[in-house]
Coordinates of C-alpha atoms in Angstrom, one line a residue:
Chain A
M1 CA 27.0 14.3 21.3
D2 CA 27.3 15.5 24.9
N3 CA 27.2 13.3 28.0
N4 CA 23.5 13.8 28.7
E5 CA 22.6 12.8 25.2
Q6 CA 24.8 9.8 25.3
K7 CA 23.0 8.7 28.5
K8 CA 19.7 9.2 26.7
L9 CA 20.9 6.8 24.0
L10 CA 21.9 4.3 26.6
R11 CA 18.5 4.7 28.3
M12 CA 16.6 4.2 25.1
M13 CA 18.5 1.0 24.3
L14 CA 17.8 -0.2 27.8
L15 CA 14.1 0.6 27.4
I16 CA 13.9 -1.3 24.2
R17 CA 15.7 -4.3 25.7
R18 CA 13.6 -4.5 28.8
F19 CA 10.3 -3.8 26.9
E20 CA 11.0 -6.7 24.6
E21 CA 12.3 -9.0 27.2
K22 CA 9.0 -8.6 29.0
L23 CA 7.2 -9.4 25.8
V24 CA 9.2 -12.6 25.2
D25 CA 8.5 -13.6 28.8
L26 CA 4.8 -12.9 28.6
S27 CA 4.4 -14.6 25.2
K28 CA 5.6 -17.9 26.7
D29 CA 2.1 -18.1 28.1
P30 CA -0.4 -17.8 25.2
Q31 CA -3.1 -17.1 27.7
K32 CA -1.2 -13.9 28.7
L33 CA -0.1 -12.8 25.3
G34 CA -1.0 -14.6 22.1
G35 CA 0.3 -14.3 18.5
M36 CA 3.7 -14.1 16.9
M37 CA 6.5 -12.3 18.7
I38 CA 9.4 -10.8 16.8
V39 CA 12.0 -8.8 18.7
C40 CA 15.2 -6.9 18.0
T41 CA 17.4 -8.0 20.9
G42 CA 21.0 -7.2 20.1
Q43 CA 20.0 -4.6 17.5
E44 CA 18.9 -1.8 19.8
A45 CA 21.7 0.5 18.8
V46 CA 20.3 1.0 15.3
A47 CA 16.8 2.0 16.5
A48 CA 18.2 4.2 19.3
G49 CA 20.9 5.8 17.1
V50 CA 18.5 6.6 14.3
G51 CA 15.8 7.8 16.7
A52 CA 18.3 10.2 18.4
A53 CA 19.2 11.7 15.0
L54 CA 15.7 12.5 14.0
A55 CA 13.4 15.4 14.6
P56 CA 9.7 14.9 15.6
E57 CA 8.6 15.9 12.1
D58 CA 10.7 13.2 10.4
V59 CA 8.9 10.2 9.2
I60 CA 9.8 6.5 9.8
I61 CA 8.6 3.5 7.9
S62 CA 9.3 0.3 9.8
N63 CA 9.2 -3.4 9.3
H64 CA 8.3 -6.6 11.3
R65 CA 11.1 -5.9 13.8
S66 CA 9.6 -2.6 14.8
H67 CA 9.2 -2.2 18.6
G68 CA 12.7 -0.6 18.9
H69 CA 12.1 1.8 16.0
L70 CA 8.8 2.9 17.5
L71 CA 10.1 3.4 21.0
A72 CA 13.1 5.3 19.7
K73 CA 10.7 7.6 17.7
D74 CA 9.1 8.4 21.1
A75 CA 6.0 6.2 20.8
E76 CA 4.3 5.8 24.2
P77 CA 5.2 2.5 25.8
D78 CA 1.6 2.2 27.2
L79 CA -0.1 2.5 23.9
L80 CA 2.4 0.2 22.2
M81 CA 2.0 -2.5 24.9
A82 CA -1.8 -2.2 24.6
E83 CA -1.7 -2.6 20.9
I84 CA 0.6 -5.7 21.3
F85 CA -2.0 -7.0 23.7
G86 CA -4.7 -6.4 21.1
R87 CA -6.6 -3.9 23.3
R88 CA -8.9 -1.1 22.2
T89 CA -6.6 1.5 23.9
G90 CA -3.6 0.5 21.7
Y91 CA -2.2 2.7 19.0
N92 CA -4.4 1.0 16.4
K93 CA -7.4 -0.2 18.5
G94 CA -6.0 -3.8 18.4
K95 CA -6.2 -4.0 14.6
S96 CA -2.4 -4.2 14.1
G97 CA -1.0 -6.2 17.0
T98 CA 2.7 -6.4 17.3
L99 CA 3.5 -6.6 13.6
H100 CA 2.0 -3.6 11.9
I101 CA 1.9 -0.8 14.5
A102 CA 1.4 2.7 13.1
A103 CA 1.8 5.7 15.4
P104 CA 1.0 8.8 13.2
E105 CA 1.2 10.9 16.4
V106 CA 5.0 10.5 16.2
N107 CA 5.2 10.2 12.4
A108 CA 5.7 6.5 12.6
L109 CA 3.4 6.2 9.6
C110 CA 3.7 2.7 8.5
T111 CA 5.0 -0.7 9.7
T112 CA 4.8 -3.4 7.1
T113 CA 5.5 -7.0 7.4
V114 CA 5.8 -7.6 3.7
V115 CA 9.5 -7.8 3.3
G116 CA 10.7 -4.8 1.3
G117 CA 7.1 -3.4 1.1
G118 CA 7.8 -0.3 3.0
I119 CA 10.7 0.9 0.8
P120 CA 8.5 2.2 -2.1
I121 CA 6.3 3.9 0.5
A122 CA 9.2 5.8 1.8
V123 CA 9.8 7.1 -1.7
G124 CA 6.2 8.5 -1.5
T125 CA 6.6 10.2 1.9
A126 CA 9.9 11.7 0.8
F127 CA 8.3 12.8 -2.4
A128 CA 5.7 14.6 -0.4
A129 CA 8.5 16.5 1.5
Q130 CA 10.0 17.6 -1.7
Y131 CA 6.7 18.5 -3.4
Q132 CA 5.5 20.5 -0.4
Q133 CA 9.0 22.0 0.2
K134 CA 8.9 20.9 3.8
D135 CA 12.0 20.2 5.9
F136 CA 11.7 16.6 7.0
V137 CA 13.3 13.4 6.1
T138 CA 12.0 9.8 5.8
V139 CA 13.9 6.9 7.3
C140 CA 13.0 3.5 6.1
F141 CA 14.1 0.5 8.1
F142 CA 14.5 -2.9 6.5
G143 CA 16.7 -6.0 6.8
N144 CA 19.4 -7.5 4.6
G145 CA 16.9 -9.9 3.2
A146 CA 14.7 -7.1 1.9
S147 CA 17.6 -5.8 -0.2
D148 CA 16.9 -8.8 -2.5
E149 CA 13.4 -7.7 -3.2
G150 CA 12.4 -5.9 -6.4
S151 CA 10.8 -3.2 -4.3
F152 CA 14.2 -2.2 -2.9
H153 CA 15.8 -1.8 -6.3
E154 CA 12.8 0.1 -7.8
A155 CA 12.6 2.4 -4.8
L156 CA 16.3 3.2 -4.6
N157 CA 16.4 3.9 -8.3
M158 CA 13.4 6.3 -8.2
A159 CA 14.5 8.0 -5.0
S160 CA 18.0 8.6 -6.5
L161 CA 16.6 9.8 -9.8
W162 CA 14.4 12.4 -8.1
N163 CA 16.9 13.3 -5.4
L164 CA 14.4 12.6 -2.6
P165 CA 15.1 13.2 1.1
V166 CA 15.1 9.6 2.3
I167 CA 17.5 7.6 4.3
F168 CA 17.4 3.8 3.7
V169 CA 18.6 2.1 6.8
C170 CA 19.5 -1.5 6.3
E171 CA 19.8 -3.5 9.5
N172 CA 22.1 -6.2 8.4
N173 CA 21.8 -8.8 11.1
I174 CA 23.4 -11.5 9.0
Y175 CA 20.2 -13.5 8.7
S176 CA 17.1 -13.4 6.5
G177 CA 14.7 -15.8 8.1
A178 CA 16.9 -18.9 8.5
Q179 CA 19.3 -18.0 5.6
R180 CA 22.7 -16.5 6.2
L181 CA 23.8 -13.5 4.2
E182 CA 26.1 -15.6 1.9
E183 CA 23.2 -17.9 1.2
H184 CA 20.9 -15.1 0.0
T185 CA 23.2 -12.8 -1.8
K186 CA 26.7 -12.8 -3.2
V187 CA 27.1 -9.1 -2.2
K188 CA 29.1 -8.9 0.9
D189 CA 28.1 -5.4 1.9
I190 CA 24.6 -4.2 1.3
A191 CA 25.8 -0.6 1.2
D192 CA 27.6 -1.5 -2.1
R193 CA 24.2 -1.7 -3.7
A194 CA 23.9 2.1 -3.4
S195 CA 26.5 2.5 -6.2
A196 CA 24.0 0.8 -8.7
Y197 CA 21.8 3.9 -8.2
A198 CA 24.5 6.5 -8.0
M199 CA 23.7 7.0 -4.4
R200 CA 25.9 7.4 -1.3
G201 CA 26.3 4.1 0.6
E202 CA 27.6 4.1 4.1
M203 CA 28.6 1.3 6.4
V204 CA 28.5 1.6 10.2
D205 CA 29.0 -0.6 13.2
G206 CA 25.3 -1.3 14.0
N207 CA 26.2 -2.1 17.6
D208 CA 27.6 1.3 18.2
A209 CA 24.7 3.6 18.9
L210 CA 26.9 6.7 18.7
A211 CA 28.3 5.7 15.4
V212 CA 24.8 5.1 14.0
Y213 CA 23.6 8.4 15.4
E214 CA 26.5 10.3 13.7
V215 CA 26.1 8.7 10.3
V216 CA 22.3 9.2 10.3
Q217 CA 22.6 12.8 11.5
K218 CA 25.0 13.6 8.6
A219 CA 22.7 11.8 6.1
R220 CA 19.8 13.8 7.4
E221 CA 21.7 17.1 6.9
D222 CA 22.6 16.1 3.4
C223 CA 19.0 15.1 2.6
L224 CA 17.7 18.4 3.9
A225 CA 20.4 20.2 1.8
G226 CA 19.0 18.5 -1.3
A227 CA 21.9 16.0 -1.8
G228 CA 19.5 13.1 -2.3
P229 CA 19.0 9.8 -0.6
V230 CA 21.6 7.8 1.3
L231 CA 21.7 4.0 2.0
I232 CA 23.2 3.2 5.4
E233 CA 24.0 -0.4 6.2
C234 CA 24.2 -1.1 10.0
K235 CA 26.2 -4.2 10.7
T236 CA 24.6 -5.9 13.6
Y237 CA 23.3 -9.3 14.8
R238 CA 20.1 -11.0 15.6
W239 CA 20.6 -12.6 19.0
G240 CA 17.4 -14.6 18.8
G241 CA 15.7 -16.5 16.0
H242 CA 13.5 -14.9 13.4
G243 CA 10.7 -15.0 16.0
T244 CA 10.5 -16.4 19.5
N245 CA 9.3 -19.7 18.2
D246 CA 12.4 -20.2 16.1
E247 CA 14.9 -22.6 17.7
Q248 CA 17.9 -21.1 15.9
L249 CA 19.3 -24.5 14.9
Y250 CA 21.1 -22.8 12.0
Q251 CA 22.8 -20.2 14.1
P252 CA 26.2 -21.3 15.5
K253 CA 26.3 -21.0 19.3
D254 CA 29.8 -19.5 19.3
E255 CA 28.7 -16.9 16.8
I256 CA 25.8 -15.9 19.1
A257 CA 28.2 -15.8 22.1
R258 CA 30.7 -13.6 20.1
W259 CA 28.1 -11.1 19.2
K260 CA 26.7 -11.0 22.7
E261 CA 30.1 -9.8 23.7
Q262 CA 29.4 -6.9 21.3
C263 CA 26.2 -6.0 23.2
P264 CA 25.4 -2.4 22.2
I265 CA 24.2 -1.6 25.7
K266 CA 27.2 -3.1 27.4
K267 CA 29.4 -1.2 25.0
L268 CA 28.0 2.3 25.6
K269 CA 27.7 1.7 29.3
A270 CA 31.4 0.8 29.5
S271 CA 32.5 3.7 27.5
L272 CA 30.4 6.2 29.6
M273 CA 31.7 4.7 32.8
Q274 CA 35.3 4.7 31.6
A275 CA 34.9 8.4 30.7
G276 CA 33.6 9.0 34.2
T277 CA 30.2 10.3 33.1
L278 CA 28.1 7.4 34.4
A279 CA 28.2 5.9 37.8
E280 CA 27.0 2.3 38.6
Q281 CA 24.3 3.7 40.9
E282 CA 23.0 6.0 38.1
Y283 CA 22.8 3.1 35.8
Q284 CA 20.9 1.1 38.4
D285 CA 18.5 4.0 38.9
M286 CA 18.0 4.0 35.1
E287 CA 17.2 0.3 35.2
Y288 CA 14.8 0.7 38.0
E289 CA 13.0 3.6 36.3
I290 CA 12.7 1.6 33.0
R291 CA 11.4 -1.5 34.8
L292 CA 8.7 0.7 36.3
I293 CA 7.8 2.0 32.8
V294 CA 7.5 -1.5 31.4
E295 CA 5.5 -2.8 34.3
R296 CA 3.1 0.1 34.1
A297 CA 2.7 -0.5 30.4
V298 CA 1.8 -4.1 31.0
Q299 CA -0.6 -3.1 33.7
F300 CA -2.2 -0.5 31.5
A301 CA -2.5 -3.1 28.7
E302 CA -3.9 -5.8 30.9
A303 CA -6.4 -3.4 32.4
S304 CA -7.5 -2.1 29.1
P305 CA -10.7 -3.4 27.5
W306 CA -10.8 -5.7 24.5
P307 CA -12.4 -4.2 21.4
D308 CA -16.0 -5.0 20.8
P309 CA -16.2 -7.6 18.0
A310 CA -18.3 -5.2 15.9
E311 CA -15.4 -2.7 15.9
A312 CA -13.7 -5.1 13.4
L313 CA -16.1 -3.6 10.8
E314 CA -14.8 -0.1 11.4
D315 CA -11.8 1.8 9.9
V316 CA -11.8 0.0 6.5
Y317 CA -12.8 3.2 4.6
A318 CA -12.5 6.8 5.5
Chain B
M1 CA -22.2 19.4 -25.7
Q2 CA -18.6 18.5 -26.4
E3 CA -17.8 15.2 -28.0
L4 CA -14.8 13.5 -26.3
T5 CA -13.4 10.0 -26.1
L6 CA -13.0 8.4 -22.7
G7 CA -9.3 9.2 -22.8
Q8 CA -10.1 12.9 -23.5
A9 CA -12.7 13.0 -20.8
V10 CA -10.1 11.6 -18.3
N11 CA -7.7 14.2 -19.6
Q12 CA -10.2 17.0 -18.9
A13 CA -10.9 15.7 -15.4
L14 CA -7.2 15.5 -14.6
R15 CA -6.6 19.0 -16.0
E16 CA -9.5 20.5 -14.0
E17 CA -8.6 18.7 -10.8
M18 CA -5.0 19.7 -11.1
S19 CA -6.0 23.3 -11.6
R20 CA -8.4 23.2 -8.7
D21 CA -6.2 21.5 -6.2
E22 CA -2.4 22.0 -5.8
R23 CA -2.2 18.6 -4.0
V24 CA -3.1 16.6 -7.1
F25 CA -0.1 15.3 -9.0
I26 CA 0.2 12.5 -11.6
A27 CA 2.9 9.9 -12.1
G28 CA 3.4 6.9 -14.3
E29 CA 5.2 5.4 -17.2
G30 CA 5.0 7.8 -20.1
V31 CA 2.5 10.2 -18.6
G32 CA 4.6 13.2 -19.5
V33 CA 6.7 13.1 -22.6
S34 CA 4.5 10.2 -23.7
I35 CA 5.1 7.4 -26.1
H36 CA 1.4 7.9 -26.7
S37 CA 1.6 11.3 -28.4
D38 CA -2.0 10.7 -29.4
P39 CA -4.2 13.6 -28.3
R40 CA -6.9 11.1 -27.3
M41 CA -4.7 9.7 -24.5
A42 CA -5.5 10.5 -20.9
T43 CA -2.4 12.5 -20.0
Y44 CA -1.8 14.3 -23.3
G45 CA -0.4 17.8 -22.9
L46 CA -0.4 17.8 -19.1
L47 CA 3.4 18.0 -18.7
E48 CA 3.4 21.1 -20.9
E49 CA 0.7 22.7 -18.8
F50 CA 1.7 21.7 -15.3
G51 CA 5.4 21.1 -15.6
P52 CA 7.6 18.2 -14.3
R53 CA 7.0 18.9 -10.6
R54 CA 3.4 17.8 -11.0
V55 CA 3.6 15.4 -13.9
K56 CA 6.1 12.7 -13.0
D57 CA 7.3 10.5 -15.8
T58 CA 8.5 7.5 -13.9
P59 CA 10.9 4.6 -14.6
V60 CA 9.3 1.3 -15.5
S61 CA 8.7 0.4 -11.9
E62 CA 5.1 -0.5 -11.1
A63 CA 5.8 -1.3 -7.4
A64 CA 7.6 2.0 -6.9
I65 CA 4.8 3.9 -8.7
A66 CA 2.1 2.4 -6.5
G67 CA 4.3 2.9 -3.4
L68 CA 4.9 6.5 -4.3
A69 CA 1.1 6.9 -4.3
V70 CA 0.8 5.2 -0.9
G71 CA 3.5 7.3 0.8
A72 CA 2.5 10.6 -0.8
S73 CA -1.2 10.2 0.0
V74 CA -0.6 9.5 3.7
M75 CA 1.3 12.8 3.8
G76 CA -1.7 14.7 2.4
L77 CA -1.0 14.8 -1.3
L78 CA -3.6 13.5 -3.8
P79 CA -1.7 11.2 -6.2
V80 CA -3.2 10.0 -9.4
V81 CA -0.8 7.3 -10.7
E82 CA -1.1 5.2 -13.8
I83 CA -0.4 1.5 -14.4
M84 CA -0.1 1.3 -18.1
F85 CA -1.8 -2.0 -18.7
N86 CA -4.0 -4.1 -16.4
P87 CA -1.7 -7.2 -16.3
F88 CA 1.1 -5.0 -15.0
F89 CA -1.1 -4.4 -11.9
T90 CA 0.1 -7.8 -10.7
I91 CA 3.6 -6.2 -10.2
A92 CA 2.1 -3.3 -8.3
A93 CA -0.3 -5.6 -6.5
D94 CA 1.6 -5.7 -3.2
Q95 CA 1.5 -2.0 -2.8
I96 CA -2.2 -1.8 -3.8
V97 CA -3.6 -4.9 -2.1
N98 CA -1.3 -5.1 1.0
H99 CA -0.6 -1.5 1.6
A100 CA -3.0 1.0 0.0
A101 CA -6.0 -1.2 0.9
K102 CA -4.9 -2.2 4.4
L103 CA -2.9 0.5 6.0
R104 CA -5.9 2.6 7.0
Y105 CA -7.3 -0.4 8.8
L106 CA -4.0 -1.2 10.3
S107 CA -3.7 2.3 11.6
G108 CA -7.0 1.9 13.5
G109 CA -8.5 4.6 11.2
K110 CA -5.9 7.2 12.0
S111 CA -4.3 7.5 8.6
K112 CA -5.9 8.1 5.2
F113 CA -4.7 7.1 1.7
P114 CA -6.5 9.3 -0.8
L115 CA -4.9 8.0 -3.9
V116 CA -6.1 7.0 -7.3
V117 CA -4.6 4.3 -9.5
R118 CA -5.6 4.6 -13.1
I119 CA -5.3 1.3 -15.0
K120 CA -5.8 0.8 -18.7
T121 CA -7.6 -2.5 -19.5
G122 CA -9.4 -4.5 -22.1
A123 CA -9.0 -6.7 -25.1
G124 CA -9.5 -5.6 -28.7
I125 CA -6.2 -3.7 -29.2
G126 CA -4.4 -6.7 -30.7
A127 CA -1.7 -6.8 -28.0
G128 CA -2.2 -10.3 -26.6
C129 CA -2.7 -11.5 -23.1
Q130 CA 0.2 -9.7 -21.3
H131 CA -1.3 -6.4 -22.2
S132 CA -4.9 -7.3 -22.2
H133 CA -6.5 -8.9 -19.2
N134 CA -9.5 -7.6 -17.2
L135 CA -8.6 -8.1 -13.5
E136 CA -11.2 -6.1 -11.8
A137 CA -12.4 -9.0 -9.8
W138 CA -8.9 -9.3 -8.2
V139 CA -9.1 -5.7 -7.0
A140 CA -12.7 -5.9 -6.0
H141 CA -11.8 -8.9 -3.7
S142 CA -9.5 -6.7 -1.7
P143 CA -11.4 -4.8 1.1
G144 CA -10.2 -1.3 1.5
L145 CA -10.2 -0.3 -2.2
K146 CA -12.9 1.3 -4.3
V147 CA -13.2 0.0 -7.8
V148 CA -14.6 2.2 -10.6
M149 CA -15.0 1.1 -14.3
P150 CA -16.7 3.8 -16.4
G151 CA -18.4 2.8 -19.7
T152 CA -18.9 6.3 -21.2
P153 CA -16.7 9.4 -21.5
A154 CA -19.2 11.5 -19.4
D155 CA -19.2 9.0 -16.6
A156 CA -15.4 8.8 -16.8
K157 CA -15.0 12.5 -16.2
G158 CA -17.5 12.7 -13.4
L159 CA -16.3 9.6 -11.7
L160 CA -12.6 10.4 -11.9
K161 CA -13.3 13.8 -10.2
S162 CA -15.1 12.0 -7.5
A163 CA -12.2 9.5 -7.2
I164 CA -9.6 12.2 -6.8
R165 CA -11.8 13.9 -4.1
D166 CA -12.4 10.6 -2.3
E167 CA -10.4 10.0 0.8
N168 CA -9.9 6.3 0.0
P169 CA -7.7 4.4 -2.5
V170 CA -9.7 4.2 -5.7
I171 CA -8.8 1.9 -8.5
F172 CA -10.0 3.5 -11.7
I173 CA -10.0 1.1 -14.7
E174 CA -10.3 2.5 -18.2
D175 CA -11.0 0.4 -21.2
M176 CA -8.6 1.1 -24.0
I177 CA -11.0 0.7 -26.9
L178 CA -13.2 3.4 -25.2
N179 CA -10.2 5.7 -25.6
F180 CA -11.1 5.9 -29.3
V181 CA -14.9 6.1 -29.1
P182 CA -16.3 9.6 -28.8
G183 CA -19.4 10.5 -26.7
P184 CA -21.1 13.6 -25.3
V185 CA -19.4 15.0 -22.1
P186 CA -20.8 18.0 -20.1
E187 CA -18.5 21.0 -19.9
G188 CA -17.0 22.2 -16.7
D189 CA -17.1 20.8 -13.2
Y190 CA -19.4 18.0 -12.2
T191 CA -19.0 14.8 -10.3
I192 CA -20.8 11.4 -10.4
P193 CA -21.0 9.7 -7.0
I194 CA -18.9 6.5 -6.6
G195 CA -21.1 3.6 -5.7
V196 CA -24.2 4.5 -7.7
A197 CA -25.1 2.4 -10.8
D198 CA -26.9 4.0 -13.7
I199 CA -29.9 2.6 -15.6
K200 CA -28.6 3.5 -19.1
K201 CA -31.8 2.2 -20.7
P202 CA -35.0 1.3 -19.0
G203 CA -36.8 -1.9 -20.0
K204 CA -39.5 -4.3 -18.8
D205 CA -38.5 -7.9 -19.6
V206 CA -34.9 -8.6 -18.7
T207 CA -32.1 -6.9 -16.8
V208 CA -28.6 -6.8 -18.2
V209 CA -26.1 -5.8 -15.6
T210 CA -22.8 -4.7 -17.2
W211 CA -19.9 -2.2 -17.0
S212 CA -17.1 -0.7 -19.0
K213 CA -16.8 -1.5 -22.7
M214 CA -19.6 -4.2 -22.7
L215 CA -22.1 -1.4 -22.3
G216 CA -21.8 -1.0 -26.1
A217 CA -22.7 -4.7 -26.7
A218 CA -25.6 -4.4 -24.3
F219 CA -27.0 -1.4 -26.3
K220 CA -26.6 -3.2 -29.6
A221 CA -28.4 -6.3 -28.3
A222 CA -31.1 -4.3 -26.7
G223 CA -31.8 -2.5 -29.9
Q224 CA -32.2 -5.7 -31.9
L225 CA -34.3 -7.5 -29.2
E226 CA -36.6 -4.5 -28.9
Q227 CA -37.7 -5.2 -32.5
Q228 CA -38.4 -8.8 -31.6
G229 CA -40.6 -7.6 -28.7
I230 CA -38.1 -8.1 -25.8
S231 CA -37.6 -5.0 -23.7
V232 CA -34.1 -4.9 -22.1
E233 CA -33.2 -2.8 -19.1
I234 CA -29.4 -2.0 -19.0
V235 CA -27.9 -1.4 -15.6
D236 CA -24.4 0.1 -15.9
L237 CA -22.6 -0.6 -12.6
R238 CA -20.0 2.1 -13.1
T239 CA -18.6 1.2 -9.7
L240 CA -17.9 -2.4 -8.6
V241 CA -17.0 -1.5 -5.0
P242 CA -19.0 -0.2 -3.3
L243 CA -21.7 -2.1 -5.1
D244 CA -25.1 -0.4 -5.7
E245 CA -27.1 -3.4 -4.6
A246 CA -30.4 -1.5 -4.5
T247 CA -30.4 -0.6 -8.2
I248 CA -29.6 -4.1 -9.3
L249 CA -32.2 -5.7 -7.0
E250 CA -34.9 -3.2 -7.9
S251 CA -34.3 -3.8 -11.6
V252 CA -34.4 -7.6 -11.3
R253 CA -37.6 -7.4 -9.2
K254 CA -39.1 -5.4 -12.0
T255 CA -38.0 -7.5 -14.9
G256 CA -37.8 -11.0 -13.3
R257 CA -34.8 -11.9 -15.4
L258 CA -31.0 -11.3 -15.1
V259 CA -28.1 -11.6 -17.5
V260 CA -24.7 -10.4 -16.3
L261 CA -22.3 -9.3 -19.0
H262 CA -18.6 -8.7 -18.6
E263 CA -15.5 -8.9 -20.7
A264 CA -13.4 -10.6 -18.0
T265 CA -13.1 -14.4 -17.9
R266 CA -15.9 -16.3 -16.1
T267 CA -14.4 -18.3 -13.2
G268 CA -14.1 -16.1 -10.1
G269 CA -15.3 -13.1 -12.1
F270 CA -17.3 -10.3 -10.7
G271 CA -20.4 -11.6 -12.6
G272 CA -20.6 -14.4 -10.1
E273 CA -20.9 -11.8 -7.3
I274 CA -23.9 -10.2 -9.0
A275 CA -25.5 -13.5 -9.6
A276 CA -25.1 -14.5 -6.0
L277 CA -26.5 -11.2 -4.8
V278 CA -29.6 -11.6 -6.8
A279 CA -30.0 -15.3 -5.9
E280 CA -29.7 -14.4 -2.2
K281 CA -32.0 -11.4 -2.2
A282 CA -34.4 -11.6 -5.1
F283 CA -34.7 -15.3 -5.8
D284 CA -38.4 -15.3 -5.4
M285 CA -38.8 -12.7 -8.2
L286 CA -36.8 -14.6 -10.8
K287 CA -38.8 -16.1 -13.7
A288 CA -35.8 -17.8 -15.2
P289 CA -32.2 -18.9 -14.2
I290 CA -29.5 -16.2 -14.0
K291 CA -27.2 -16.1 -16.9
R292 CA -23.6 -15.0 -17.2
V293 CA -22.1 -13.8 -20.5
T294 CA -18.3 -13.6 -20.2
A295 CA -15.1 -14.3 -21.9
P296 CA -14.1 -18.0 -21.8
D297 CA -11.4 -19.0 -19.2
I298 CA -8.5 -18.5 -21.5
P299 CA -5.8 -15.8 -21.8
V300 CA -6.6 -13.1 -24.4
P301 CA -5.3 -14.5 -27.7
F302 CA -3.6 -12.3 -30.4
S303 CA -4.9 -13.3 -33.8
K304 CA -7.9 -11.1 -34.7
P305 CA -10.5 -13.9 -35.1
L306 CA -9.3 -15.4 -31.9
E307 CA -9.4 -12.1 -30.0
N308 CA -12.9 -11.4 -31.4
F309 CA -14.0 -14.9 -30.3
Y310 CA -12.6 -14.1 -26.8
M311 CA -14.7 -11.0 -26.3
P312 CA -18.4 -11.3 -25.5
N313 CA -20.6 -9.3 -27.9
E314 CA -24.2 -8.5 -28.8
V315 CA -24.7 -11.9 -30.5
S316 CA -23.6 -13.9 -27.4
L317 CA -25.7 -11.6 -25.2
M318 CA -28.8 -12.0 -27.4
E319 CA -28.5 -15.8 -27.4
A320 CA -28.3 -15.8 -23.6
I321 CA -31.3 -13.5 -23.3
K322 CA -33.4 -15.5 -25.6
E323 CA -32.8 -18.6 -23.6
L324 CA -34.7 -17.0 -20.7
F325 CA -38.0 -16.8 -22.5

């Protein structure tokens, strides 16, 4: 990856971070922004790394921690923000809210909050690529907790059996709700589960956006060459609780502090500055530009009309 | 006219639709090299004709089968997947109820999921309650799905073609006993609209609303009652969702009496929906209380006399009808 592309990675992570910080901030006042708020702070390298490795025609299937995935797949911040605000101008006319956003415009075809529910669907979209002989891959994001669901095992088995072009991206952030990894599975590395399906399993530092990019890019090439699915486990950490209303009483403070030292943004910024390809001023300019994007998105959302109640009756059937 | 069983009619519809449209593929447990090598079964011979690209024999993985349909349909394919027995729907239910049914709405109308899930259902095959269980009310209670339950081979063919051409998820429920009962089926291409009930037999004195296998019991009862001077009108719903309210209400307004007949158990069954509809919209036309003839609230038992006791039949229907006069 050249310098410019690396800067784009950094910029994307920063956009995701600032976008979600804004959401957390706004959701403190239910008058401003109601509903649940689930963010991916600390995990931005996965979204950005995967997004950078994908082409526009590639499909993503996301989960409840989706804002980063969507932004990295080039979803419009304005339309995302409006959807999170429940406005008519949002991606899904306010019917999804923060948790289920679909942006077919950028092939973000499904976000499901049923843990593991998206994994069989990814088998279907990947099957369509194979059936239609089209060159695109599907990436399915899920957490370590989802790898305990039956849907995960059924889907990996079928995808492997049929050699489908799908990349299963597990964001192992150590927690599943309030349970630690060792409390929900005896398996230490989720990537090991690939071997049960005669599939390639990869482990990568999920806080290193470049490393994520590289492993996904390779998996994409393999998928397109007909080598079948890949399971990639990105080792990362959830800085916050499951949602913003979670007090994280079960997460050791020193553990959080340690992982914050591994901040993916800090990491890439330092490496770019050390290599002399990024100056502090350039970084500040990037920050400024992103803050404007986020502010504009909030203004767009707040200025957007609420849906008419009768619109609730629309879009059930085609 | 050709005589086919419901399974053969479904088979013909699948063959014709697969020939007509390259986007149609089928998947399920045993749909290809089938454990059911019986030529009366729905997917018989399709693997030989269309090959393994379009006839996918799947692992025993109901959630993955249903998810395959959801993902493939949003990409523009027209999947027709099979859930072998209705109770196994519960394992696929997340994909059908939370995903197939809701994802269009969640996309704000941007995405379409034109899939068909064929489910085999019904008691009478001596398989007990984990293979026999009519769960149509569960599916009908999930907005976003269409629910079709044909009672004749001809309806099965025409309705399945409509289901495959429909842009929404359609749950197509086939009674297994009907797989072995032949009936006339028109040759060639025809469709029957989803959401339109059929008056299978006109009558003056009482309306029997039914669907699927119970159509047979309704005919037997009607024939006997006719000789006793009671004229029965049989309304075959064919589709539960969307419900053809107009045909039901028109019939009840004409006869003034309603019996709902279904094989599924009573509590929370779809019969209650029909009864409520008529009570709300045609109460003033009723000459007698609404009756439901259903299975008792028990799992389907195995032993033949017990299984026969479970299923409603013409005798229980006739008794209910006579109480209205």
